[in-house]
Amino acid sequence: MNVVDKDSPLPMYYQIEEDIKRRIEEGSYETGKPIPSERELSEKYEVSRMTVRQAISNMVRDRLLYREKGRGTFVAEQKFEQPLDGVTSFSEDMKRRGLSPHNELLVFEKMIPDETTKDILALGTEEVYYLKRIRYADNEPMAVEETFIPVRLFPELEEKVFGVMSFYEYIETKTDVSIRSARQTIEAGIAGEDEAAPLAIDEGAAILQIERIGYLTNGLPFERNISTYRSDRYKFISDMYRN
Amino acid sequence: MNVVDKDSPLPMYYQIEEDIKRRIEEGSYETGKPIPSERELSEKYEVSRMTVRQAISNMVRDRLLYREKGRGTFVAEQKFEQPLDGVTSFSEDMKRRGLSPHNELLVFEKMIPDETTKDILALGTEEVYYLKRIRYADNEPMAVEETFIPVRLFPELEEKVFGVMSFYEYIETKTDVSIRSARQTIEAGIAGEDEAAPLAIDEGAAILQIERIGYLTNGLPFERNISTYRSDRYKFISDMYRN
DNA sequence: CAGTGGTCTAGACCACTAC
DNA sequence: TAGTGGTCTAGACCACTGT
């Protein structure tokens, strides 16, 4: 009868989270209504109240529940089917939108970076990989993208990787470092000759310019990415939370 | 000698957080190096280990510290002086950039919303407040902004509020609801007559169009905001984290 | 008033890391 | 082996909400 297994290798607070999620999905716990109190749950699952609190705290952090002092703990509205927050690569972004991404790799080479890039990536006299790509979604050109990556961080990076997987996938599966965060700067511009041709738009059309600087868990910058999107087909969408 | 005051109205875990932050700032706890163990800290502050853990957990959530199993708790790289993530109002955004915001309120009225707004705000036959404002930073026009707010949610909202404080401040100090999240859509456009004049830019110049839909903790949408920024003075900047 | 979440204690055993 | 964070217990008192 009891849903938590004290001998399971999974921590009990985790098992409780899963059970509460299940009940929310099946509708036993309704959106906007309170779930049972912490004391009731600790009796029900036969664990201490602190353990129930840990489960609930995690779910509050993930915004599945919210607490109100003196009133109770409530099921939050599940507004966003798929979260649109967080750092994503072009490939991931397109897949999330239900489109099929692919690349045309125009340039892949090692080079000495310009001053701005050197500064941003905190480099000395080191080389970077330089990539220039046209990004397609469902076979339509969406963006022109330039990327600078310090060679030192990924000495074994090869051109063929970019045909097979997303660079972010590569980092997370093939290396022992991981991505922490990015700072994005977004501005509007007007397409010149260089942008208009590859994107198949008119000169003078609006374009969206996004510069992203990505950071690893240890705090080091690992990429500078400059993208130019056609604004008739692409909107930048993101979910943000109040801190 | 002791830095935590058990009789203070501030919770002890909060006082401990503040003390650890102070030590990081003054350099006693160094970036990338471990802070004292939880057991040491609980002796030092004369509190139980769970209380120390609560302080540390909060700081890990805020990415000031990170834990490594069996090794210790470490001071994270402090990349961003001031966090640029999260949902912010225009006023808050400008202050964070070190600029002085002010408004010119062109329209403040109650009206029946158009279909799109009605749909977005999940309204029936209800009225909304409609605001149209020119937003200034350091006395230069930065954006034209239209906002739709359901009257039902803030029946006592008055025009004069917008002169005194940020709408977000109003919500968080004068009402008993609070802001959870927002979805922002950003695109590039070309200034027409309507945008060029109030922003003091040329027709045909690039503009940044941002639509924000804001949500309360209980999941209800509380505002639809459509902003047009001049792109020669304004860049949208945000920090994002990998999930 | 009874019930809720918020905070806190003083222990305990575990798996993991480093030496 | 000794030290670390991860998990858990069985209590306790508080401030806040609703009736």
Tab-separated table of N, CA, C and O (backbone and C1' of nucleotides) in Angstrom, chain C:
chain	number	residue	atom	x	y	z
C	1	DC	P	-7.537	29.390	23.104
C	1	DC	O5'	-8.268	28.365	22.141
C	1	DC	C5'	-9.645	28.558	21.908
C	1	DC	C4'	-9.933	28.132	20.490
C	1	DC	C3'	-8.896	27.180	19.928
C	1	DC	O3'	-9.309	25.851	20.145
C	1	DC	C1'	-9.391	28.932	18.354
C	2	DA	P	-8.223	24.651	20.311
C	2	DA	O5'	-8.166	24.061	18.831
C	2	DA	C5'	-9.363	23.985	18.043
C	2	DA	C4'	-8.971	23.898	16.579
C	2	DA	C3'	-7.867	22.875	16.306
C	2	DA	O3'	-8.114	22.257	15.053
C	2	DA	C1'	-7.142	25.015	15.628
C	3	DG	P	-7.148	21.083	14.538
C	3	DG	O5'	-6.365	21.792	13.337
C	3	DG	C5'	-7.096	22.282	12.212
C	3	DG	C4'	-6.152	23.011	11.287
C	3	DG	C3'	-4.866	22.224	10.969
C	3	DG	O3'	-4.728	22.091	9.558
C	3	DG	C1'	-4.370	24.439	11.597
C	4	DT	P	-3.474	21.398	8.922
C	4	DT	O5'	-2.570	22.603	8.421
C	4	DT	C5'	-3.022	23.452	7.347
C	4	DT	C4'	-2.011	24.558	7.175
C	4	DT	C3'	-0.590	24.062	6.970
C	4	DT	O3'	-0.315	23.940	5.593
C	4	DT	C1'	-0.681	25.900	8.503
C	5	DG	P	1.054	23.183	5.203
C	5	DG	O5'	2.141	24.323	5.334
C	5	DG	C5'	2.127	25.414	4.420
C	5	DG	C4'	3.015	26.531	4.939
C	5	DG	C3'	4.518	26.302	4.769
C	5	DG	O3'	5.124	27.561	4.491
C	5	DG	C1'	4.039	26.618	7.033
C	6	DG	P	6.717	27.753	4.534
C	6	DG	O5'	7.019	28.271	6.037
C	6	DG	C5'	6.938	29.672	6.328
C	6	DG	C4'	7.998	30.024	7.354
C	6	DG	C3'	9.401	29.532	6.986
C	6	DG	O3'	10.354	30.545	7.353
C	6	DG	C1'	8.761	28.619	9.052
C	7	DT	P	11.902	30.248	7.221
C	7	DT	O5'	12.294	29.693	8.653
C	7	DT	C5'	12.287	30.571	9.755
C	7	DT	C4'	12.624	29.816	10.999
C	7	DT	C3'	14.057	29.247	11.037
C	7	DT	O3'	14.767	29.963	12.029
C	7	DT	C1'	12.446	27.716	11.902
C	8	DC	P	16.325	29.794	12.203
C	8	DC	O5'	16.471	28.491	13.106
C	8	DC	C5'	15.958	28.503	14.439
C	8	DC	C4'	16.039	27.125	15.040
C	8	DC	C3'	17.340	26.342	14.812
C	8	DC	O3'	18.181	26.539	15.949
C	8	DC	C1'	15.365	24.964	14.869
C	9	DT	P	19.525	25.668	16.143
C	9	DT	O5'	19.013	24.370	16.905
C	9	DT	C5'	18.262	24.516	18.104
C	9	DT	C4'	18.057	23.158	18.739
C	9	DT	C3'	19.316	22.290	18.804
C	9	DT	O3'	19.434	21.760	20.106
C	9	DT	C1'	17.551	21.095	17.760
C	10	DA	P	20.870	21.681	20.809
C	10	DA	O5'	21.162	20.118	20.858
C	10	DA	C5'	20.183	19.240	21.436
C	10	DA	C4'	20.401	17.841	20.899
C	10	DA	C3'	21.883	17.479	20.688
C	10	DA	O3'	22.073	16.144	21.138
C	10	DA	C1'	20.684	17.098	18.718
C	11	DG	P	23.530	15.587	21.450
C	11	DG	O5'	23.978	14.909	20.069
C	11	DG	C5'	24.013	13.533	19.962
C	11	DG	C4'	22.756	13.002	19.259
C	11	DG	C3'	23.073	11.942	18.222
C	11	DG	O3'	23.239	10.701	18.859
C	11	DG	C1'	21.378	13.432	17.459
C	12	DA	P	24.379	9.692	18.392
C	12	DA	O5'	23.767	9.060	17.065
C	12	DA	C5'	22.458	8.504	17.090
C	12	DA	C4'	22.039	8.201	15.677
C	12	DA	C3'	23.132	7.512	14.865
C	12	DA	O3'	22.895	6.109	14.856
C	12	DA	C1'	22.012	9.254	13.617
C	13	DC	P	24.136	5.135	14.503
C	13	DC	O5'	23.973	4.960	12.924
C	13	DC	C5'	22.749	4.465	12.386
C	13	DC	C4'	22.761	4.680	10.884
C	13	DC	C3'	23.998	4.085	10.190
C	13	DC	O3'	23.563	3.296	9.095
C	13	DC	C1'	23.689	6.337	9.556
C	14	DC	P	24.645	2.425	8.247
C	14	DC	O5'	24.753	3.221	6.868
C	14	DC	C5'	23.577	3.495	6.108
C	14	DC	C4'	23.913	4.458	4.985
C	14	DC	C3'	25.156	4.058	4.201
C	14	DC	O3'	24.767	3.493	2.958
C	14	DC	C1'	25.128	6.413	4.708
C	15	DA	P	25.945	2.849	2.027
C	15	DA	O5'	26.448	4.079	1.133
C	15	DA	C5'	25.505	4.857	0.394
C	15	DA	C4'	26.247	5.911	-0.397
C	15	DA	C3'	27.417	5.380	-1.215
C	15	DA	O3'	27.497	6.159	-2.403
C	15	DA	C1'	28.229	6.888	0.418
C	16	DC	P	28.606	5.812	-3.523
C	16	DC	O5'	29.667	6.988	-3.346
C	16	DC	C5'	29.238	8.343	-3.451
C	16	DC	C4'	30.346	9.240	-2.943
C	16	DC	C3'	31.710	8.963	-3.592
C	16	DC	O3'	32.067	10.093	-4.369
C	16	DC	C1'	31.860	9.245	-1.209
C	17	DT	P	33.461	10.072	-5.201
C	17	DT	O5'	34.532	10.743	-4.226
C	17	DT	C5'	34.309	12.063	-3.748
C	17	DT	C4'	35.470	12.472	-2.865
C	17	DT	C3'	36.848	12.219	-3.476
C	17	DT	O3'	37.545	13.451	-3.495
C	17	DT	C1'	36.706	11.320	-1.261
C	18	DA	P	38.977	13.541	-4.148
C	18	DA	O5'	39.945	13.386	-2.897
C	18	DA	C5'	39.884	14.352	-1.848
C	18	DA	C4'	40.827	13.917	-0.748
C	18	DA	C3'	42.240	13.594	-1.229
C	18	DA	O3'	43.158	14.324	-0.424
C	18	DA	C1'	41.374	11.799	0.044
C	19	DC	P	44.723	14.275	-0.822
C	19	DC	O5'	45.349	13.391	0.337
C	19	DC	C5'	44.956	13.643	1.680
C	19	DC	C4'	45.416	12.493	2.550
C	19	DC	C3'	46.826	11.986	2.232
C	19	DC	O3'	47.571	11.891	3.435
C	19	DC	C1'	45.299	10.189	2.270
